[in-house]
């Protein structure tokens, strides 16, 4: 049950989105549904409109599923195996310059990929899908298994699926599978200088 309450008037969709670990193994995720999520991610903002995000996915039951699942640390694998899809969100660490064929380091590639993830997560929630991002995975193995180019950084793996019952989760996770609260804005927003409370 979602008991979140915002202190200021925000979109209900933002409060409704949360990172569940419980998925319904009998409700597969369709490629067409993933396409909708990637379309939402497509419209994220990025510095200079470079759009550095890249996605590699596998649907449960497909040939690439086990290899993607094996990238996760055991804790994450224990619950994510019930998801309908796994998505590795990556970012290009460099960008083209005005000189043809030349590239330069991108300062904001991870930041921009995070914006794409937020769009994807909100779209998933609006469709009744859960989306849970994990940084607990083997990044070196991801580079090899997913055949990532040298200039592409694996950022996170996202489990996507229809929400299931927390009772199906491994013991120790069941009680934790509820929407989490957030810090109040007066704990992280400052006016003029860092540490000067604004609210």
Short mmCIF file of N, CA and C in Angstrom, two decimals, residues 28-197:
data_model
loop_
_atom_site.label_atom_id
_atom_site.label_comp_id
_atom_site.label_asym_id
_atom_site.label_seq_id
_atom_site.Cartn_x
_atom_site.Cartn_y
_atom_site.Cartn_z
N UNK A 28 4.00 -12.04 -18.63
CA UNK A 28 5.19 -11.61 -19.39
C UNK A 28 5.09 -10.16 -19.84
N UNK A 29 6.24 -9.58 -20.08
CA UNK A 29 6.33 -8.24 -20.65
C UNK A 29 6.52 -8.38 -22.15
N UNK A 30 5.75 -7.63 -22.91
CA UNK A 30 5.82 -7.71 -24.37
C UNK A 30 6.84 -6.72 -24.93
N UNK A 31 7.41 -7.09 -26.07
CA UNK A 31 8.35 -6.20 -26.74
C UNK A 31 7.72 -4.84 -27.01
N UNK A 32 6.43 -4.85 -27.38
CA UNK A 32 5.75 -3.60 -27.69
C UNK A 32 5.68 -2.70 -26.46
N UNK A 33 5.54 -3.31 -25.29
CA UNK A 33 5.51 -2.51 -24.06
C UNK A 33 6.88 -1.91 -23.77
N UNK A 34 7.92 -2.68 -24.00
CA UNK A 34 9.27 -2.13 -23.84
C UNK A 34 9.51 -0.98 -24.81
N UNK A 35 8.98 -1.11 -26.02
CA UNK A 35 9.14 -0.04 -27.01
C UNK A 35 8.55 1.27 -26.49
N UNK A 36 7.43 1.17 -25.77
CA UNK A 36 6.81 2.36 -25.19
C UNK A 36 7.74 2.97 -24.14
N UNK A 37 8.35 2.13 -23.32
CA UNK A 37 9.28 2.63 -22.30
C UNK A 37 10.49 3.31 -22.93
N UNK A 38 11.02 2.71 -23.98
CA UNK A 38 12.18 3.31 -24.65
C UNK A 38 11.79 4.60 -25.37
N UNK A 39 10.55 4.67 -25.84
CA UNK A 39 10.08 5.91 -26.46
C UNK A 39 10.03 7.03 -25.43
N UNK A 40 9.59 6.69 -24.21
CA UNK A 40 9.57 7.70 -23.14
C UNK A 40 10.99 8.15 -22.82
N UNK A 41 11.91 7.20 -22.74
CA UNK A 41 13.31 7.54 -22.44
C UNK A 41 13.90 8.42 -23.53
N UNK A 42 13.47 8.18 -24.74
CA UNK A 42 13.97 8.94 -25.89
C UNK A 42 13.79 10.44 -25.71
N UNK A 43 12.73 10.84 -25.02
CA UNK A 43 12.40 12.25 -24.90
C UNK A 43 13.01 12.92 -23.67
N UNK A 44 13.93 12.25 -23.03
CA UNK A 44 14.63 12.86 -21.89
C UNK A 44 15.52 14.01 -22.36
N UNK A 45 15.74 14.99 -21.51
CA UNK A 45 16.68 16.07 -21.86
C UNK A 45 18.12 15.59 -21.72
N UNK A 46 19.01 16.20 -22.48
CA UNK A 46 20.44 15.89 -22.36
C UNK A 46 21.25 17.10 -22.80
N UNK A 47 22.45 17.21 -22.29
CA UNK A 47 23.33 18.32 -22.64
C UNK A 47 23.59 18.35 -24.14
N UNK A 48 23.35 19.49 -24.74
CA UNK A 48 23.54 19.68 -26.18
C UNK A 48 22.71 18.69 -27.02
N UNK A 49 21.70 18.10 -26.39
CA UNK A 49 20.84 17.11 -27.06
C UNK A 49 21.66 15.95 -27.63
N UNK A 50 22.72 15.57 -26.93
CA UNK A 50 23.59 14.48 -27.39
C UNK A 50 22.91 13.12 -27.27
N UNK A 51 22.05 12.97 -26.25
CA UNK A 51 21.30 11.72 -26.05
C UNK A 51 22.24 10.51 -25.93
N UNK A 52 23.09 10.48 -24.90
CA UNK A 52 24.12 9.44 -24.79
C UNK A 52 23.62 8.09 -24.30
N UNK A 53 22.35 8.00 -23.91
CA UNK A 53 21.83 6.75 -23.36
C UNK A 53 21.77 5.65 -24.42
N UNK A 54 22.05 4.44 -23.97
CA UNK A 54 21.94 3.24 -24.80
C UNK A 54 21.32 2.15 -23.95
N UNK A 55 20.52 1.29 -24.55
CA UNK A 55 19.84 0.23 -23.82
C UNK A 55 20.07 -1.12 -24.48
N UNK A 56 20.35 -2.13 -23.68
CA UNK A 56 20.43 -3.52 -24.15
C UNK A 56 19.47 -4.31 -23.27
N UNK A 57 18.53 -5.03 -23.89
CA UNK A 57 17.52 -5.72 -23.08
C UNK A 57 17.41 -7.20 -23.43
N UNK A 58 16.81 -7.93 -22.51
CA UNK A 58 16.46 -9.33 -22.74
C UNK A 58 15.12 -9.61 -22.07
N UNK A 59 14.26 -10.32 -22.76
CA UNK A 59 12.97 -10.74 -22.20
C UNK A 59 13.13 -12.11 -21.55
N UNK A 60 12.41 -12.32 -20.44
CA UNK A 60 12.48 -13.62 -19.78
C UNK A 60 12.06 -14.72 -20.74
N UNK A 61 12.88 -15.74 -20.85
CA UNK A 61 12.61 -16.83 -21.77
C UNK A 61 13.36 -16.73 -23.08
N UNK A 62 13.89 -15.54 -23.38
CA UNK A 62 14.66 -15.37 -24.61
C UNK A 62 16.07 -15.93 -24.44
N UNK A 63 16.77 -16.04 -25.55
CA UNK A 63 18.12 -16.63 -25.55
C UNK A 63 19.09 -15.85 -24.67
N UNK A 64 18.95 -14.54 -24.59
CA UNK A 64 19.89 -13.73 -23.84
C UNK A 64 19.54 -13.53 -22.38
N UNK A 65 18.44 -14.12 -21.93
CA UNK A 65 17.95 -13.87 -20.57
C UNK A 65 18.93 -14.31 -19.49
N UNK A 66 19.35 -15.56 -19.55
CA UNK A 66 20.21 -16.10 -18.49
C UNK A 66 21.53 -15.34 -18.41
N UNK A 67 22.08 -14.97 -19.56
CA UNK A 67 23.34 -14.22 -19.56
C UNK A 67 23.16 -12.86 -18.90
N UNK A 68 22.04 -12.20 -19.16
CA UNK A 68 21.76 -10.91 -18.54
C UNK A 68 21.53 -11.09 -17.04
N UNK A 69 20.77 -12.11 -16.68
CA UNK A 69 20.48 -12.37 -15.27
C UNK A 69 21.75 -12.67 -14.48
N UNK A 70 22.67 -13.38 -15.10
CA UNK A 70 23.92 -13.76 -14.43
C UNK A 70 24.84 -12.58 -14.17
N UNK A 71 24.55 -11.43 -14.76
CA UNK A 71 25.35 -10.23 -14.49
C UNK A 71 25.08 -9.68 -13.10
N UNK A 72 23.92 -10.02 -12.54
CA UNK A 72 23.51 -9.46 -11.26
C UNK A 72 24.22 -10.13 -10.09
N UNK A 73 24.44 -9.37 -9.02
CA UNK A 73 24.96 -9.97 -7.80
C UNK A 73 23.89 -10.90 -7.24
N UNK A 74 24.26 -11.90 -6.44
CA UNK A 74 23.28 -12.90 -5.97
C UNK A 74 22.05 -12.29 -5.31
N UNK A 75 22.23 -11.25 -4.50
CA UNK A 75 21.08 -10.64 -3.83
C UNK A 75 20.04 -10.16 -4.84
N UNK A 76 20.48 -9.45 -5.87
CA UNK A 76 19.55 -8.94 -6.88
C UNK A 76 19.00 -10.06 -7.76
N UNK A 77 19.84 -11.02 -8.08
CA UNK A 77 19.39 -12.13 -8.92
C UNK A 77 18.26 -12.90 -8.25
N UNK A 78 18.29 -12.97 -6.92
CA UNK A 78 17.30 -13.73 -6.17
C UNK A 78 15.88 -13.25 -6.37
N UNK A 79 15.69 -11.96 -6.63
CA UNK A 79 14.33 -11.46 -6.86
C UNK A 79 14.10 -11.04 -8.30
N UNK A 80 15.15 -10.58 -8.98
CA UNK A 80 14.97 -10.07 -10.34
C UNK A 80 14.67 -11.17 -11.36
N UNK A 81 14.94 -12.42 -11.01
CA UNK A 81 14.66 -13.51 -11.94
C UNK A 81 13.17 -13.65 -12.23
N UNK A 82 12.32 -13.04 -11.40
CA UNK A 82 10.88 -13.09 -11.63
C UNK A 82 10.40 -11.98 -12.56
N UNK A 83 11.26 -11.03 -12.88
CA UNK A 83 10.86 -9.91 -13.75
C UNK A 83 10.60 -10.42 -15.17
N UNK A 84 9.90 -9.61 -15.93
CA UNK A 84 9.60 -9.98 -17.31
C UNK A 84 10.66 -9.55 -18.30
N UNK A 85 11.48 -8.58 -17.89
CA UNK A 85 12.55 -8.09 -18.77
C UNK A 85 13.66 -7.50 -17.92
N UNK A 86 14.86 -7.58 -18.44
CA UNK A 86 16.01 -6.91 -17.84
C UNK A 86 16.61 -5.99 -18.89
N UNK A 87 16.92 -4.78 -18.46
CA UNK A 87 17.46 -3.76 -19.36
C UNK A 87 18.75 -3.23 -18.77
N UNK A 88 19.81 -3.27 -19.52
CA UNK A 88 21.05 -2.62 -19.09
C UNK A 88 21.07 -1.23 -19.71
N UNK A 89 21.01 -0.22 -18.86
CA UNK A 89 21.10 1.16 -19.35
C UNK A 89 22.57 1.57 -19.32
N UNK A 90 23.02 2.08 -20.44
CA UNK A 90 24.42 2.45 -20.63
C UNK A 90 24.50 3.90 -21.11
N UNK A 91 25.71 4.43 -21.14
CA UNK A 91 25.89 5.77 -21.69
C UNK A 91 27.21 5.85 -22.45
N UNK A 92 27.19 6.61 -23.52
CA UNK A 92 28.42 6.89 -24.26
C UNK A 92 29.22 7.94 -23.49
N UNK A 93 30.47 7.62 -23.18
CA UNK A 93 31.27 8.50 -22.32
C UNK A 93 31.92 9.64 -23.09
N UNK A 94 31.80 9.61 -24.41
CA UNK A 94 32.34 10.71 -25.22
C UNK A 94 31.32 11.11 -26.28
N UNK A 95 31.60 12.22 -26.93
CA UNK A 95 30.66 12.74 -27.91
C UNK A 95 31.41 13.29 -29.11
N UNK A 96 30.73 13.35 -30.23
CA UNK A 96 31.34 13.89 -31.43
C UNK A 96 31.62 15.38 -31.27
N UNK A 97 32.69 15.84 -31.86
CA UNK A 97 33.00 17.27 -31.88
C UNK A 97 32.60 17.83 -33.24
N UNK A 98 32.84 19.12 -33.43
CA UNK A 98 32.52 19.74 -34.72
C UNK A 98 33.46 19.27 -35.81
N UNK A 99 34.59 18.70 -35.41
CA UNK A 99 35.53 18.15 -36.38
C UNK A 99 35.12 16.72 -36.72
N UNK A 100 34.80 16.43 -37.96
CA UNK A 100 34.34 15.09 -38.33
C UNK A 100 35.30 13.99 -37.86
N UNK A 101 34.73 12.97 -37.23
CA UNK A 101 35.51 11.83 -36.80
C UNK A 101 36.19 11.97 -35.45
N UNK A 102 36.16 13.17 -34.87
CA UNK A 102 36.79 13.38 -33.57
C UNK A 102 35.76 13.38 -32.46
N UNK A 103 36.17 12.81 -31.32
CA UNK A 103 35.28 12.75 -30.17
C UNK A 103 35.98 13.38 -28.97
N UNK A 104 35.18 13.82 -28.00
CA UNK A 104 35.73 14.40 -26.79
C UNK A 104 34.96 13.85 -25.59
N UNK A 105 35.59 13.82 -24.41
CA UNK A 105 34.91 13.29 -23.23
C UNK A 105 33.62 14.07 -22.93
N UNK A 106 32.62 13.34 -22.47
CA UNK A 106 31.35 13.95 -22.10
C UNK A 106 31.27 14.04 -20.58
N UNK A 107 31.06 15.23 -20.07
CA UNK A 107 30.98 15.43 -18.62
C UNK A 107 29.66 14.91 -18.06
N UNK A 108 28.61 14.92 -18.88
CA UNK A 108 27.26 14.69 -18.37
C UNK A 108 26.63 13.37 -18.81
N UNK A 109 27.42 12.44 -19.33
CA UNK A 109 26.82 11.22 -19.89
C UNK A 109 26.00 10.43 -18.87
N UNK A 110 26.52 10.28 -17.65
CA UNK A 110 25.78 9.53 -16.63
C UNK A 110 24.55 10.31 -16.16
N UNK A 111 24.71 11.61 -16.00
CA UNK A 111 23.60 12.48 -15.62
C UNK A 111 22.47 12.38 -16.63
N UNK A 112 22.81 12.44 -17.90
CA UNK A 112 21.81 12.38 -18.96
C UNK A 112 21.14 11.01 -19.01
N UNK A 113 21.92 9.95 -18.84
CA UNK A 113 21.34 8.60 -18.81
C UNK A 113 20.37 8.46 -17.64
N UNK A 114 20.69 9.12 -16.53
CA UNK A 114 19.79 9.10 -15.39
C UNK A 114 18.46 9.77 -15.70
N UNK A 115 18.49 10.82 -16.50
CA UNK A 115 17.25 11.47 -16.91
C UNK A 115 16.41 10.53 -17.76
N UNK A 116 17.07 9.77 -18.63
CA UNK A 116 16.35 8.81 -19.47
C UNK A 116 15.74 7.71 -18.62
N UNK A 117 16.47 7.27 -17.60
CA UNK A 117 15.94 6.25 -16.69
C UNK A 117 14.70 6.77 -15.97
N UNK A 118 14.73 8.02 -15.52
CA UNK A 118 13.57 8.58 -14.82
C UNK A 118 12.34 8.60 -15.72
N UNK A 119 12.52 8.98 -16.97
CA UNK A 119 11.40 8.99 -17.92
C UNK A 119 10.86 7.57 -18.10
N UNK A 120 11.76 6.62 -18.27
CA UNK A 120 11.35 5.22 -18.45
C UNK A 120 10.59 4.72 -17.23
N UNK A 121 11.09 5.03 -16.04
CA UNK A 121 10.46 4.56 -14.81
C UNK A 121 9.06 5.14 -14.64
N UNK A 122 8.89 6.41 -14.93
CA UNK A 122 7.58 7.04 -14.81
C UNK A 122 6.60 6.46 -15.83
N UNK A 123 7.07 6.24 -17.05
CA UNK A 123 6.21 5.65 -18.07
C UNK A 123 5.79 4.24 -17.66
N UNK A 124 6.73 3.47 -17.13
CA UNK A 124 6.41 2.11 -16.68
C UNK A 124 5.32 2.15 -15.61
N UNK A 125 5.47 3.04 -14.65
CA UNK A 125 4.48 3.15 -13.58
C UNK A 125 3.11 3.51 -14.12
N UNK A 126 3.07 4.38 -15.12
CA UNK A 126 1.78 4.79 -15.70
C UNK A 126 1.09 3.64 -16.41
N UNK A 127 1.87 2.63 -16.82
CA UNK A 127 1.32 1.46 -17.52
C UNK A 127 1.05 0.30 -16.57
N UNK A 128 1.26 0.52 -15.29
CA UNK A 128 1.05 -0.56 -14.33
C UNK A 128 2.21 -1.53 -14.25
N UNK A 129 3.36 -1.12 -14.74
CA UNK A 129 4.56 -1.95 -14.69
C UNK A 129 5.49 -1.46 -13.59
N UNK A 130 6.22 -2.38 -13.00
CA UNK A 130 7.26 -2.00 -12.06
C UNK A 130 8.58 -1.88 -12.79
N UNK A 131 9.42 -0.97 -12.37
CA UNK A 131 10.76 -0.81 -12.93
C UNK A 131 11.71 -0.51 -11.78
N UNK A 132 12.68 -1.38 -11.59
CA UNK A 132 13.60 -1.26 -10.46
C UNK A 132 15.03 -1.28 -10.99
N UNK A 133 15.74 -0.18 -10.80
CA UNK A 133 17.12 -0.07 -11.29
C UNK A 133 18.10 -0.57 -10.23
N UNK A 134 19.14 -1.27 -10.69
CA UNK A 134 20.14 -1.86 -9.79
C UNK A 134 21.54 -1.51 -10.28
N UNK A 135 22.39 -1.12 -9.34
CA UNK A 135 23.81 -0.96 -9.67
C UNK A 135 24.62 -2.15 -9.16
N UNK A 136 23.94 -3.09 -8.53
CA UNK A 136 24.60 -4.30 -8.06
C UNK A 136 24.70 -5.33 -9.17
N UNK A 137 25.68 -5.14 -10.04
CA UNK A 137 25.92 -6.09 -11.13
C UNK A 137 27.39 -6.01 -11.53
N UNK A 138 27.85 -7.01 -12.25
CA UNK A 138 29.25 -7.09 -12.66
C UNK A 138 29.46 -6.26 -13.93
N UNK A 139 30.03 -5.09 -13.76
CA UNK A 139 30.18 -4.19 -14.91
C UNK A 139 31.18 -4.72 -15.93
N UNK A 140 32.23 -5.37 -15.45
CA UNK A 140 33.22 -5.92 -16.39
C UNK A 140 32.60 -7.03 -17.23
N UNK A 141 31.83 -7.89 -16.58
CA UNK A 141 31.16 -8.96 -17.31
C UNK A 141 30.13 -8.39 -18.28
N UNK A 142 29.47 -7.31 -17.87
CA UNK A 142 28.47 -6.69 -18.75
C UNK A 142 29.12 -6.21 -20.04
N UNK A 143 30.29 -5.63 -19.93
CA UNK A 143 30.99 -5.16 -21.13
C UNK A 143 31.23 -6.30 -22.10
N UNK A 144 31.61 -7.45 -21.56
CA UNK A 144 31.91 -8.61 -22.41
C UNK A 144 30.64 -9.28 -22.93
N UNK A 145 29.73 -9.61 -22.02
CA UNK A 145 28.52 -10.34 -22.39
C UNK A 145 27.66 -9.54 -23.37
N UNK A 146 27.53 -8.25 -23.12
CA UNK A 146 26.68 -7.41 -23.96
C UNK A 146 27.43 -6.81 -25.15
N UNK A 147 28.73 -7.12 -25.24
CA UNK A 147 29.57 -6.66 -26.35
C UNK A 147 29.54 -5.14 -26.49
N UNK A 148 29.74 -4.47 -25.36
CA UNK A 148 29.70 -3.01 -25.37
C UNK A 148 30.99 -2.44 -25.95
N UNK A 149 30.88 -1.41 -26.78
CA UNK A 149 32.08 -0.72 -27.27
C UNK A 149 32.86 -0.10 -26.11
N UNK A 150 34.12 0.20 -26.33
CA UNK A 150 34.97 0.75 -25.28
C UNK A 150 34.46 2.07 -24.72
N UNK A 151 33.74 2.83 -25.54
CA UNK A 151 33.28 4.15 -25.09
C UNK A 151 31.88 4.12 -24.49
N UNK A 152 31.37 2.93 -24.20
CA UNK A 152 30.04 2.79 -23.62
C UNK A 152 30.15 2.24 -22.20
N UNK A 153 29.60 2.96 -21.24
CA UNK A 153 29.69 2.59 -19.82
C UNK A 153 28.36 1.98 -19.37
N UNK A 154 28.38 0.77 -18.80
CA UNK A 154 27.14 0.21 -18.23
C UNK A 154 26.83 0.93 -16.92
N UNK A 155 25.64 1.51 -16.83
CA UNK A 155 25.27 2.31 -15.67
C UNK A 155 24.48 1.51 -14.64
N UNK A 156 23.50 0.75 -15.10
CA UNK A 156 22.61 0.02 -14.19
C UNK A 156 21.87 -1.05 -14.98
N UNK A 157 21.30 -1.99 -14.26
CA UNK A 157 20.40 -2.97 -14.87
C UNK A 157 19.02 -2.74 -14.28
N UNK A 158 18.02 -2.68 -15.14
CA UNK A 158 16.65 -2.38 -14.72
C UNK A 158 15.79 -3.63 -14.88
N UNK A 159 15.13 -4.02 -13.80
CA UNK A 159 14.15 -5.11 -13.86
C UNK A 159 12.79 -4.50 -14.14
N UNK A 160 12.08 -5.04 -15.12
CA UNK A 160 10.76 -4.54 -15.49
C UNK A 160 9.77 -5.70 -15.47
N UNK A 161 8.60 -5.46 -14.93
CA UNK A 161 7.58 -6.51 -14.93
C UNK A 161 6.29 -6.03 -14.30
N UNK A 162 5.28 -6.89 -14.38
CA UNK A 162 4.03 -6.59 -13.70
C UNK A 162 4.17 -6.94 -12.23
N UNK A 163 3.68 -6.07 -11.39
CA UNK A 163 3.87 -6.26 -9.96
C UNK A 163 3.18 -7.53 -9.48
N UNK A 164 3.86 -8.25 -8.60
CA UNK A 164 3.32 -9.47 -8.03
C UNK A 164 3.13 -9.31 -6.53
N UNK A 165 3.05 -10.44 -5.85
CA UNK A 165 2.83 -10.45 -4.41
C UNK A 165 4.17 -10.48 -3.68
N UNK A 166 4.29 -9.63 -2.67
CA UNK A 166 5.51 -9.63 -1.87
C UNK A 166 5.72 -10.96 -1.16
N UNK A 167 4.64 -11.72 -0.99
CA UNK A 167 4.74 -13.03 -0.34
C UNK A 167 5.61 -13.99 -1.13
N UNK A 168 5.80 -13.73 -2.42
CA UNK A 168 6.62 -14.59 -3.27
C UNK A 168 8.10 -14.25 -3.19
N UNK A 169 8.43 -13.16 -2.53
CA UNK A 169 9.83 -12.75 -2.42
C UNK A 169 10.59 -13.62 -1.43
N UNK A 170 11.92 -13.68 -1.58
CA UNK A 170 12.72 -14.39 -0.58
C UNK A 170 12.49 -13.79 0.81
N UNK A 171 12.58 -14.63 1.83
CA UNK A 171 12.40 -14.15 3.20
C UNK A 171 13.43 -13.07 3.50
N UNK A 172 13.01 -12.04 4.16
CA UNK A 172 13.90 -10.92 4.45
C UNK A 172 13.62 -9.73 3.56
N UNK A 173 12.95 -9.98 2.42
CA UNK A 173 12.61 -8.89 1.51
C UNK A 173 11.13 -8.55 1.56
N UNK A 174 10.33 -9.44 2.08
CA UNK A 174 8.87 -9.26 2.02
C UNK A 174 8.40 -8.00 2.72
N UNK A 175 8.86 -7.78 3.94
CA UNK A 175 8.42 -6.61 4.69
C UNK A 175 9.00 -5.32 4.12
N UNK A 176 10.12 -5.43 3.43
CA UNK A 176 10.77 -4.25 2.88
C UNK A 176 10.16 -3.79 1.56
N UNK A 177 9.31 -4.63 0.96
CA UNK A 177 8.79 -4.31 -0.37
C UNK A 177 7.58 -3.38 -0.29
N UNK A 178 7.84 -2.17 0.13
CA UNK A 178 6.82 -1.13 0.22
C UNK A 178 7.43 0.17 -0.30
N UNK A 179 6.60 1.11 -0.76
CA UNK A 179 7.14 2.40 -1.21
C UNK A 179 7.92 3.08 -0.08
N UNK A 180 9.11 3.54 -0.38
CA UNK A 180 9.95 4.19 0.64
C UNK A 180 9.70 5.70 0.66
N UNK A 181 10.00 6.29 1.81
CA UNK A 181 9.82 7.73 1.97
C UNK A 181 11.04 8.46 1.42
N UNK A 182 11.01 9.77 1.44
CA UNK A 182 12.12 10.59 0.96
C UNK A 182 12.41 11.70 1.97
N UNK A 183 13.64 12.20 1.92
CA UNK A 183 14.01 13.32 2.78
C UNK A 183 13.22 14.56 2.40
N UNK A 184 12.96 15.40 3.38
CA UNK A 184 12.28 16.67 3.13
C UNK A 184 13.22 17.61 2.37
N UNK A 185 12.65 18.52 1.59
CA UNK A 185 13.49 19.38 0.76
C UNK A 185 14.38 20.30 1.59
N UNK A 186 13.99 20.57 2.84
CA UNK A 186 14.84 21.45 3.65
C UNK A 186 16.13 20.77 4.10
N UNK A 187 16.28 19.48 3.79
CA UNK A 187 17.52 18.78 4.15
C UNK A 187 18.53 18.74 3.01
N UNK A 188 18.12 19.18 1.82
CA UNK A 188 19.06 19.10 0.69
C UNK A 188 18.98 20.27 -0.28
N UNK A 189 18.19 21.28 0.02
CA UNK A 189 18.09 22.47 -0.83
C UNK A 189 18.65 23.66 -0.07
N UNK A 190 19.59 24.35 -0.69
CA UNK A 190 20.25 25.50 -0.05
C UNK A 190 20.11 26.74 -0.91
N UNK A 191 20.11 27.88 -0.25
CA UNK A 191 19.97 29.16 -0.97
C UNK A 191 21.27 29.94 -0.92
N UNK A 192 21.78 30.29 -2.08
CA UNK A 192 23.00 31.08 -2.25
C UNK A 192 24.28 30.30 -1.98
N UNK A 193 24.39 29.64 -0.83
CA UNK A 193 25.59 28.86 -0.52
C UNK A 193 25.18 27.52 0.09
N UNK A 194 26.05 26.54 -0.12
CA UNK A 194 25.80 25.19 0.40
C UNK A 194 25.69 25.22 1.92
N UNK A 195 24.64 24.61 2.43
CA UNK A 195 24.45 24.54 3.87
C UNK A 195 23.51 25.59 4.41
N UNK A 196 23.16 26.58 3.58
CA UNK A 196 22.23 27.62 4.01
C UNK A 196 20.82 27.19 3.67
N UNK A 197 20.06 26.79 4.68
CA UNK A 197 18.73 26.24 4.45
C UNK A 197 17.84 27.23 3.71
#
